[in-house]
PDB file of C-alpha atoms in Angstrom:
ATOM      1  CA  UNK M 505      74.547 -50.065 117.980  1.00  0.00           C
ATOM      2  CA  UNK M 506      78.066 -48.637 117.245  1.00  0.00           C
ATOM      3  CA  UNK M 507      80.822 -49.947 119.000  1.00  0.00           C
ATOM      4  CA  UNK M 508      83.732 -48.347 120.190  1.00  0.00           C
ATOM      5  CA  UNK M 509      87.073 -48.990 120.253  1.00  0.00           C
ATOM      6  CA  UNK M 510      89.726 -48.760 122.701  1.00  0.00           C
ATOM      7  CA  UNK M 511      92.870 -46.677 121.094  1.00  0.00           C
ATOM      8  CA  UNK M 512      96.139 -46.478 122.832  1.00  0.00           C
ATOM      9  CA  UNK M 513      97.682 -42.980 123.481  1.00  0.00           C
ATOM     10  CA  UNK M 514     101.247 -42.482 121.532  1.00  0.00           C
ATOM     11  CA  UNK M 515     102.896 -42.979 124.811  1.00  0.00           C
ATOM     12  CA  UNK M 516     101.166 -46.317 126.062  1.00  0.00           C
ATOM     13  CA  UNK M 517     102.095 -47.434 122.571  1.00  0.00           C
ATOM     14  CA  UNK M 518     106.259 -46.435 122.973  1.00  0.00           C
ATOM     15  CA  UNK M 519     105.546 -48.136 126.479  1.00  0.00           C
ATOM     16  CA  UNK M 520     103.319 -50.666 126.699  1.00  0.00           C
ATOM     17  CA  UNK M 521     102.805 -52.067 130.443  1.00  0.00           C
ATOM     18  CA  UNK M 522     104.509 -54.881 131.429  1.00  0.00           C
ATOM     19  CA  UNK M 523     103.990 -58.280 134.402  1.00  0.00           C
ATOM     20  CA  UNK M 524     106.410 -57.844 137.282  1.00  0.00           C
ATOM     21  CA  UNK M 525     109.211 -60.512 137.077  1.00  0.00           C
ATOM     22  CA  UNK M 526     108.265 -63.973 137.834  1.00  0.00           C
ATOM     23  CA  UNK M 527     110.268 -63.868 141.129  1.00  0.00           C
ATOM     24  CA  UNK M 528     108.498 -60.924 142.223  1.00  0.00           C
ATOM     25  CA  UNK M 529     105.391 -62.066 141.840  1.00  0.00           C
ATOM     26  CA  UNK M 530     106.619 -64.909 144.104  1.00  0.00           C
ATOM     27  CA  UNK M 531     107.999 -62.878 146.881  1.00  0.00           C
ATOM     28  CA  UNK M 532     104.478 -60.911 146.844  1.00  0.00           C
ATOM     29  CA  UNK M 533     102.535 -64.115 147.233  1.00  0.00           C
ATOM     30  CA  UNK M 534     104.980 -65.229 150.096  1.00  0.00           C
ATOM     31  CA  UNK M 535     104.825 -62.060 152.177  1.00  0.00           C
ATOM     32  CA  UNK M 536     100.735 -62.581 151.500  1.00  0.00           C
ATOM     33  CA  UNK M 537     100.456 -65.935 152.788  1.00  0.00           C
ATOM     34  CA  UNK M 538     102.677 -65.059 155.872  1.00  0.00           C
ATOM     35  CA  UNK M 539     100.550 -61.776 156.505  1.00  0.00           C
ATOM     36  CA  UNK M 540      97.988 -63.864 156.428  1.00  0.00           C
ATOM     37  CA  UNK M 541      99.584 -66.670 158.647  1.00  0.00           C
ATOM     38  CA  UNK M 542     100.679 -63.669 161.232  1.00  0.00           C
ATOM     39  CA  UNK M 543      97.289 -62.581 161.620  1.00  0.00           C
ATOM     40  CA  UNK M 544      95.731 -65.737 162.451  1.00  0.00           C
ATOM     41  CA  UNK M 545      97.927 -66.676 165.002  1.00  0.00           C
ATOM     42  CA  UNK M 546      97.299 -63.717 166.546  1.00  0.00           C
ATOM     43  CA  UNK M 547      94.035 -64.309 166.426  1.00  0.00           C
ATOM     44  CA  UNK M 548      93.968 -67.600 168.474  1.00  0.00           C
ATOM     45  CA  UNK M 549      96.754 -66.335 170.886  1.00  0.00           C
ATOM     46  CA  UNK M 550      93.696 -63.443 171.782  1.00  0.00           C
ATOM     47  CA  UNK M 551      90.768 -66.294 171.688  1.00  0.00           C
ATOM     48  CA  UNK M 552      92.927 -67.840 173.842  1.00  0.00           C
ATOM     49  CA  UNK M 553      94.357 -65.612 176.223  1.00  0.00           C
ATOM     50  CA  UNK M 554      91.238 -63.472 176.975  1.00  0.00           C
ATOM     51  CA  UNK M 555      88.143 -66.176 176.054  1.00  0.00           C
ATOM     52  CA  UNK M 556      88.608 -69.870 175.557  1.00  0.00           C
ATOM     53  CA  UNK M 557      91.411 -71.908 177.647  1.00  0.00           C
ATOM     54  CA  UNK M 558      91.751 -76.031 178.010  1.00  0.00           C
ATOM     55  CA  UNK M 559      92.637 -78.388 180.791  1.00  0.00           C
ATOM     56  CA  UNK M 560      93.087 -81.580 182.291  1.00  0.00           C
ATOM     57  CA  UNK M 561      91.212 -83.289 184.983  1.00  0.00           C
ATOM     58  CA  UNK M 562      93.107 -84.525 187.602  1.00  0.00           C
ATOM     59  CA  UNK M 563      91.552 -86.750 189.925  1.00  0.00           C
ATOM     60  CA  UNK M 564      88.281 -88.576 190.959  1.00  0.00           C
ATOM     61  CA  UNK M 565      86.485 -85.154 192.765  1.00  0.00           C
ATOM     62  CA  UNK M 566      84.030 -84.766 190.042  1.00  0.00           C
ATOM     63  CA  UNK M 567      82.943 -88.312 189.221  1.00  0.00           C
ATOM     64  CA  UNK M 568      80.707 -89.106 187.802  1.00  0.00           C
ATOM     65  CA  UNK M 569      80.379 -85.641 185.936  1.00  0.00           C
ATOM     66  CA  UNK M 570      83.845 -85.708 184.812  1.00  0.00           C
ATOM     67  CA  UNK M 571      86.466 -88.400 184.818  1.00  0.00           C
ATOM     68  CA  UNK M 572      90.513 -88.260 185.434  1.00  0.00           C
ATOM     69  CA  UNK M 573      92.366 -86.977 182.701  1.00  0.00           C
ATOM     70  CA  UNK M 574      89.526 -85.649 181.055  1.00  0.00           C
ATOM     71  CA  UNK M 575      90.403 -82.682 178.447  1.00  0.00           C
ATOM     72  CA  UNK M 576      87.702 -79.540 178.982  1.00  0.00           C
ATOM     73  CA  UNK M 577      87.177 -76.497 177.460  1.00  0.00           C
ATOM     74  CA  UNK M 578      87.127 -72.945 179.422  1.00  0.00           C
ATOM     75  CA  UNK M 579      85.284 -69.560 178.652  1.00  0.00           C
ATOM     76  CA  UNK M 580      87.226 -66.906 181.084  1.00  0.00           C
ATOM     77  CA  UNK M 581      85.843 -63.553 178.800  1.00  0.00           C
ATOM     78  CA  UNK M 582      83.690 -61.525 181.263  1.00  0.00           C
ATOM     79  CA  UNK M 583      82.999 -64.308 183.080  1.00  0.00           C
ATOM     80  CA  UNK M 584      80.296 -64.106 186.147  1.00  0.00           C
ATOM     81  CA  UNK M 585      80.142 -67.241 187.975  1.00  0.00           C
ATOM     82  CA  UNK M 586      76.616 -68.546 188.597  1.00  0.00           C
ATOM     83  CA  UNK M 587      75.096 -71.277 191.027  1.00  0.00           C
ATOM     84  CA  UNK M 588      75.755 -75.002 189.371  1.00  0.00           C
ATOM     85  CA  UNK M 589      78.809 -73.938 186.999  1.00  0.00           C
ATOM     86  CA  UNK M 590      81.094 -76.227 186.699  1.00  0.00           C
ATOM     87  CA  UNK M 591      84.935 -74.250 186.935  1.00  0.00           C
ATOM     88  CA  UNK M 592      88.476 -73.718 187.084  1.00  0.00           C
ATOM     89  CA  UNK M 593      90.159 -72.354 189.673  1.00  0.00           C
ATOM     90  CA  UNK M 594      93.652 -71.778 191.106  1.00  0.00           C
ATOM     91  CA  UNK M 595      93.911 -70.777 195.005  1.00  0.00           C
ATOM     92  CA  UNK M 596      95.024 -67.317 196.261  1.00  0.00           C
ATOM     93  CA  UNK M 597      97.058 -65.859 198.739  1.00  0.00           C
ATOM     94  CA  UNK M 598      99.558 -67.843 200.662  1.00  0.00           C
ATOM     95  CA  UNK M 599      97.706 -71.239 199.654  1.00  0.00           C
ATOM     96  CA  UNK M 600      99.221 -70.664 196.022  1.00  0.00           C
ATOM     97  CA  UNK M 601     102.293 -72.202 196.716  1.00  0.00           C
ATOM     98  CA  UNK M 602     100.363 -75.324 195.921  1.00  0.00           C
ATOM     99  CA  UNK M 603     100.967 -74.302 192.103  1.00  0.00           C
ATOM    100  CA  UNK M 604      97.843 -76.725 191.017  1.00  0.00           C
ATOM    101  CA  UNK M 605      94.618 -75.755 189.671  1.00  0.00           C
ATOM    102  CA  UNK M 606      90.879 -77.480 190.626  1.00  0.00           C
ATOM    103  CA  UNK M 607      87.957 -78.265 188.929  1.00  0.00           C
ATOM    104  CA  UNK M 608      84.878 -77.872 190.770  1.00  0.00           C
ATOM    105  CA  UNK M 609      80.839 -76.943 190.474  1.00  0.00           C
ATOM    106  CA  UNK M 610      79.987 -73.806 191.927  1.00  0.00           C
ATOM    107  CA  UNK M 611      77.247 -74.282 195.188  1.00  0.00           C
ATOM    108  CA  UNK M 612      76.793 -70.107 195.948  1.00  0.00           C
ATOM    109  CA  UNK M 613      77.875 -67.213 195.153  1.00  0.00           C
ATOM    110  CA  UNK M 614      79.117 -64.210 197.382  1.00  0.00           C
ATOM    111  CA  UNK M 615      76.661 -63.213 199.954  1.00  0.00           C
ATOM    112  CA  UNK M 616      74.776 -66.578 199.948  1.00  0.00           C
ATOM    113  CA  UNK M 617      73.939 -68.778 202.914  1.00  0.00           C
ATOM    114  CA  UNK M 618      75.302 -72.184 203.111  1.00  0.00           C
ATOM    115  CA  UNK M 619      73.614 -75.175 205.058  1.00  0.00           C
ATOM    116  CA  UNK M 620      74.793 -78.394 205.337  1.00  0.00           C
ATOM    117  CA  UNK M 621      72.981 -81.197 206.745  1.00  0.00           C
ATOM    118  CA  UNK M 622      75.586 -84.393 207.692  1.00  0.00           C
ATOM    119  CA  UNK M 623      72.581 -86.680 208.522  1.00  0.00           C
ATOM    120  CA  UNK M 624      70.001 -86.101 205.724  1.00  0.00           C
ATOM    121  CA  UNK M 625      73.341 -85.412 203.255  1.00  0.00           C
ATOM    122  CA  UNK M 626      71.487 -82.719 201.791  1.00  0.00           C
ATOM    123  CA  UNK M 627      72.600 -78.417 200.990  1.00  0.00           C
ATOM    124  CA  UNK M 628      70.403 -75.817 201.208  1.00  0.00           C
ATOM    125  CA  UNK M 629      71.249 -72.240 200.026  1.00  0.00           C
ATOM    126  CA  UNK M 630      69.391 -69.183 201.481  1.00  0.00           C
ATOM    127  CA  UNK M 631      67.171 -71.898 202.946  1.00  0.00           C
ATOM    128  CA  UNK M 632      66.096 -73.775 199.771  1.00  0.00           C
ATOM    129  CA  UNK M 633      67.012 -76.647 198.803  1.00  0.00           C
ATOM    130  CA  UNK M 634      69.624 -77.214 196.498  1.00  0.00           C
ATOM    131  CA  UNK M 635      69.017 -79.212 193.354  1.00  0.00           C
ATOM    132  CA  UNK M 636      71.618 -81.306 193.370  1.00  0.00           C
ATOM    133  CA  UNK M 637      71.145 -83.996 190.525  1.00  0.00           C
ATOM    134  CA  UNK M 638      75.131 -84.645 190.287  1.00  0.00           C
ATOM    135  CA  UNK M 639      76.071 -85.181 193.535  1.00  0.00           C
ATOM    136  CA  UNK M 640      76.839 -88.774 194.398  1.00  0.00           C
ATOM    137  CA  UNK M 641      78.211 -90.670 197.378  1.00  0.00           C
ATOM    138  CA  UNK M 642      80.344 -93.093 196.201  1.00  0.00           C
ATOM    139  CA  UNK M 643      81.800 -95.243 199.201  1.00  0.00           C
ATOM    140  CA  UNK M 644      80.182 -98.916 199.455  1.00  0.00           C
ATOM    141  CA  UNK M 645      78.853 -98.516 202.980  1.00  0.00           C
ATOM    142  CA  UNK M 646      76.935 -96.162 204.911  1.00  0.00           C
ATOM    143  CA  UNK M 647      79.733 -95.799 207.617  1.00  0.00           C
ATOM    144  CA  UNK M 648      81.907 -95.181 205.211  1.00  0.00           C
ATOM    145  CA  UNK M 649      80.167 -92.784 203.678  1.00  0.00           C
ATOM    146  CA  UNK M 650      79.791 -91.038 207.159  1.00  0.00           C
ATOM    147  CA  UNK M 651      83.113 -91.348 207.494  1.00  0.00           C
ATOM    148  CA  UNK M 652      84.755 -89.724 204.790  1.00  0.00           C
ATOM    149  CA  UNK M 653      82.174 -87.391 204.262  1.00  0.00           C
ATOM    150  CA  UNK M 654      82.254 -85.775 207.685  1.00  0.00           C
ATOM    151  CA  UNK M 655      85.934 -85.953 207.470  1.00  0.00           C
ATOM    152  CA  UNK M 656      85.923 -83.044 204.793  1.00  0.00           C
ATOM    153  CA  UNK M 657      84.786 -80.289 206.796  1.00  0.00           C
ATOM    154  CA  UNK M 658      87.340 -78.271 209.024  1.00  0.00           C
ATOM    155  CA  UNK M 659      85.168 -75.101 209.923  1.00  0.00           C
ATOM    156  CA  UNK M 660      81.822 -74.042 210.390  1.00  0.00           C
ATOM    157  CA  UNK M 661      80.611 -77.916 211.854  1.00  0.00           C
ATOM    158  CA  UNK M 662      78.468 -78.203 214.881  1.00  0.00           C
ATOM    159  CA  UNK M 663      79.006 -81.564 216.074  1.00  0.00           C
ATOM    160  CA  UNK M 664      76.124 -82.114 218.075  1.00  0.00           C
ATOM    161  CA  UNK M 665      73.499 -81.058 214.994  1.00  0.00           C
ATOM    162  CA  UNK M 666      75.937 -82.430 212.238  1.00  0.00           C
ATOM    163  CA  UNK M 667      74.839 -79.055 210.732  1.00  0.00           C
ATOM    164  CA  UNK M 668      77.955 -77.014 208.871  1.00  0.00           C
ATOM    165  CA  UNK M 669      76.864 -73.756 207.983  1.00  0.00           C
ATOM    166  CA  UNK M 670      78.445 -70.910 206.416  1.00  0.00           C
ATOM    167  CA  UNK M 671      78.357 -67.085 204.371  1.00  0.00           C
ATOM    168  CA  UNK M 672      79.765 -66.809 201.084  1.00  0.00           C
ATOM    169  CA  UNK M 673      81.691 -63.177 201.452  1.00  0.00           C
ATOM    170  CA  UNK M 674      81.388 -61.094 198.229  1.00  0.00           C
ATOM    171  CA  UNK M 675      83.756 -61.655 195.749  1.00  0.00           C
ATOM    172  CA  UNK M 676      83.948 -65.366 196.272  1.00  0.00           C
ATOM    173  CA  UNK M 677      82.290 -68.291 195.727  1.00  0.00           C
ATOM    174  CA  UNK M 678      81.423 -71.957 197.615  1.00  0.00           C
ATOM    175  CA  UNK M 679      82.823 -74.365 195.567  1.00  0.00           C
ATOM    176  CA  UNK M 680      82.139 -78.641 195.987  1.00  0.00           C
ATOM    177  CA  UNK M 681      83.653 -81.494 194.203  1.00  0.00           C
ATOM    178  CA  UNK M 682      80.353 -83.569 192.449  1.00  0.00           C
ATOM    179  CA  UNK M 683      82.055 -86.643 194.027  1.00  0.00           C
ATOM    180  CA  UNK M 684      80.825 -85.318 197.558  1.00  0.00           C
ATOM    181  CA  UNK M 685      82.845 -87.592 200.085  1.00  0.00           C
ATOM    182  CA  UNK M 686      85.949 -87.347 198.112  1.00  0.00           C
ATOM    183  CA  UNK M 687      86.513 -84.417 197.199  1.00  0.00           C
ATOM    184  CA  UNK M 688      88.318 -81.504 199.535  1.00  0.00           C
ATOM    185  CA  UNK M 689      87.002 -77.884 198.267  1.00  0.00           C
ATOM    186  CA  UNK M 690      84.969 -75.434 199.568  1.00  0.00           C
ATOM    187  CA  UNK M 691      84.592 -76.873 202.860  1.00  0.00           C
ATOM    188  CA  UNK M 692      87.805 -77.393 204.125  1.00  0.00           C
ATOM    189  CA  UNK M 693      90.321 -74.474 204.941  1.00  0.00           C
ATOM    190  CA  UNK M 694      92.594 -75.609 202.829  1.00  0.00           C
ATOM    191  CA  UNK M 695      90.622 -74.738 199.793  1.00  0.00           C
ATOM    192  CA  UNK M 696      88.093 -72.441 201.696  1.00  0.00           C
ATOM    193  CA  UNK M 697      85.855 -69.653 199.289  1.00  0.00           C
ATOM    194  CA  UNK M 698      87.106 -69.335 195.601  1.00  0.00           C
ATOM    195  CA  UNK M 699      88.246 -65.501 195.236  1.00  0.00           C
ATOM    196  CA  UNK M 700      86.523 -64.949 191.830  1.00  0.00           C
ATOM    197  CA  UNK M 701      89.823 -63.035 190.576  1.00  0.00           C
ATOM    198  CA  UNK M 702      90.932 -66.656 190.747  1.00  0.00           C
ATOM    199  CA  UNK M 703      88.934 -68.366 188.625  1.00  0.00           C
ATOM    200  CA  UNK M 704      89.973 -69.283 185.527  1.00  0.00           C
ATOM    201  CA  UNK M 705      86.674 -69.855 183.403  1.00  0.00           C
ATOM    202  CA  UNK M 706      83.442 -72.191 183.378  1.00  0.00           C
ATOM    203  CA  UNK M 707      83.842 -75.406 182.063  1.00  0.00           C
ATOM    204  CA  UNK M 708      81.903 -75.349 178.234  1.00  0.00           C
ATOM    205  CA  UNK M 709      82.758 -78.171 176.832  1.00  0.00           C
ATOM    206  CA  UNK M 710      85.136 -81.732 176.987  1.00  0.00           C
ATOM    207  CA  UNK M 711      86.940 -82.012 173.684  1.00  0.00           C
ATOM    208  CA  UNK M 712      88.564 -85.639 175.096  1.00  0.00           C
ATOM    209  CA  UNK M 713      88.651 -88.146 174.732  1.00  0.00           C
ATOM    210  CA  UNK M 714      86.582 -87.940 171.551  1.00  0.00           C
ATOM    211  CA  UNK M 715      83.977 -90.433 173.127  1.00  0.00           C
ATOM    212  CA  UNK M 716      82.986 -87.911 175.303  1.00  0.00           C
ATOM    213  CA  UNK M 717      83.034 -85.175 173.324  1.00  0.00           C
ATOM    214  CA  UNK M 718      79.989 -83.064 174.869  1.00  0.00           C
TER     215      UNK M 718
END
């Protein structure tokens, strides 16, 4: 096998290439590594602002799901809210002015039938019976829990049945605190239906304290 060899042209050989400076070569790598460092914090501030968000729980509403001060993850992207989410939520309209956000698990969506029963302490939706593994009653007695529960609800009670009913309009949702007899949300008028153009994602994940980290 022959082998050839390379031969430099008369020119390359009156000017051979030559290594930028050292400092060059510095400056290069710099501008690289903030290119770099640009881009990725552009990244998050997109993950962030249109996907994944975090905050605090503040408050006892969703014992024993989640506990005060809790640190949770949100997904906001395209976001649909579905029966037994757990969400985020500001409030709209005049009720703003309360500047404070609320963390609570989604009981209908727009359209849907509410029933509450006071006596049995049970919700149906559209006439079934809602699954409701995470709800919990947490007062010591029974006529405290009476109390307190029936307490919550401002509209849509019938006093003689103990029956609250309501209809989800579209576009909103019927929201409820896990920690059912302290909690104010969906069924008071003070929180009322969650305009879904409020919401700010679905609870994914807590990220802490680490010994919850689920």
């Amino acid at each position: 096998m022959i082998e050839e060899k390379q031969t430099l042209t008369t020119e390359e050989q009156e000017n051979p290439p030559t290594r930028p400076p050292m400092s060059k070569r510095i400056i290069s790598a710099v501008f690289d590594y903030v290119e770099l460092f640009a881009w990725s914090v552009l990244a998050v501030l997109v993950v962030f602002t249109f996907g994944i968000r975090l905050c605090r729980v503040d408050g006892q509403s969703m014992e024993n799901t989640l506990q005060n001060d809790e640190r949770l993850l949100l997904y906001s992207a395209a976001y649909t809210p579905e029966q037994g989410d757990i969400i985020v939520f500001h409030l709209s309209g005049d009720r703003a002015s309360l500047q404070k956000t609320f963390v609570k698990r989604v009981i209908a969506v727009g359209g849907q039938t509410v029933e509450i029963d006071l006596n049995k302490k049970t919700v149906t939706v559209d006439g079934k019976l809602y699954d409701d593994p995470h709800a919990v009653l947490k007062n010591l007695s029974d006529q405290e829990v009476d109390y307190y529960y029936s307490s919550l609800f401002s509209y849509g009670l019938d006093s003689n049945t103990g029956i609250f009913k309501t209809t989800v309009p579209e576009g909103k949702v019927f929201a409820m605190g896990d920690n059912r007899n302290n909690s104010k949300d969906s069924r008071n008028v003070e929180i009322g239906f969650v305009d879904e153009r409020c919401i700010l994602g679905k609870v994914i994940l807590r990220v802490y304290p680490f010994t919850v980290f689920s």
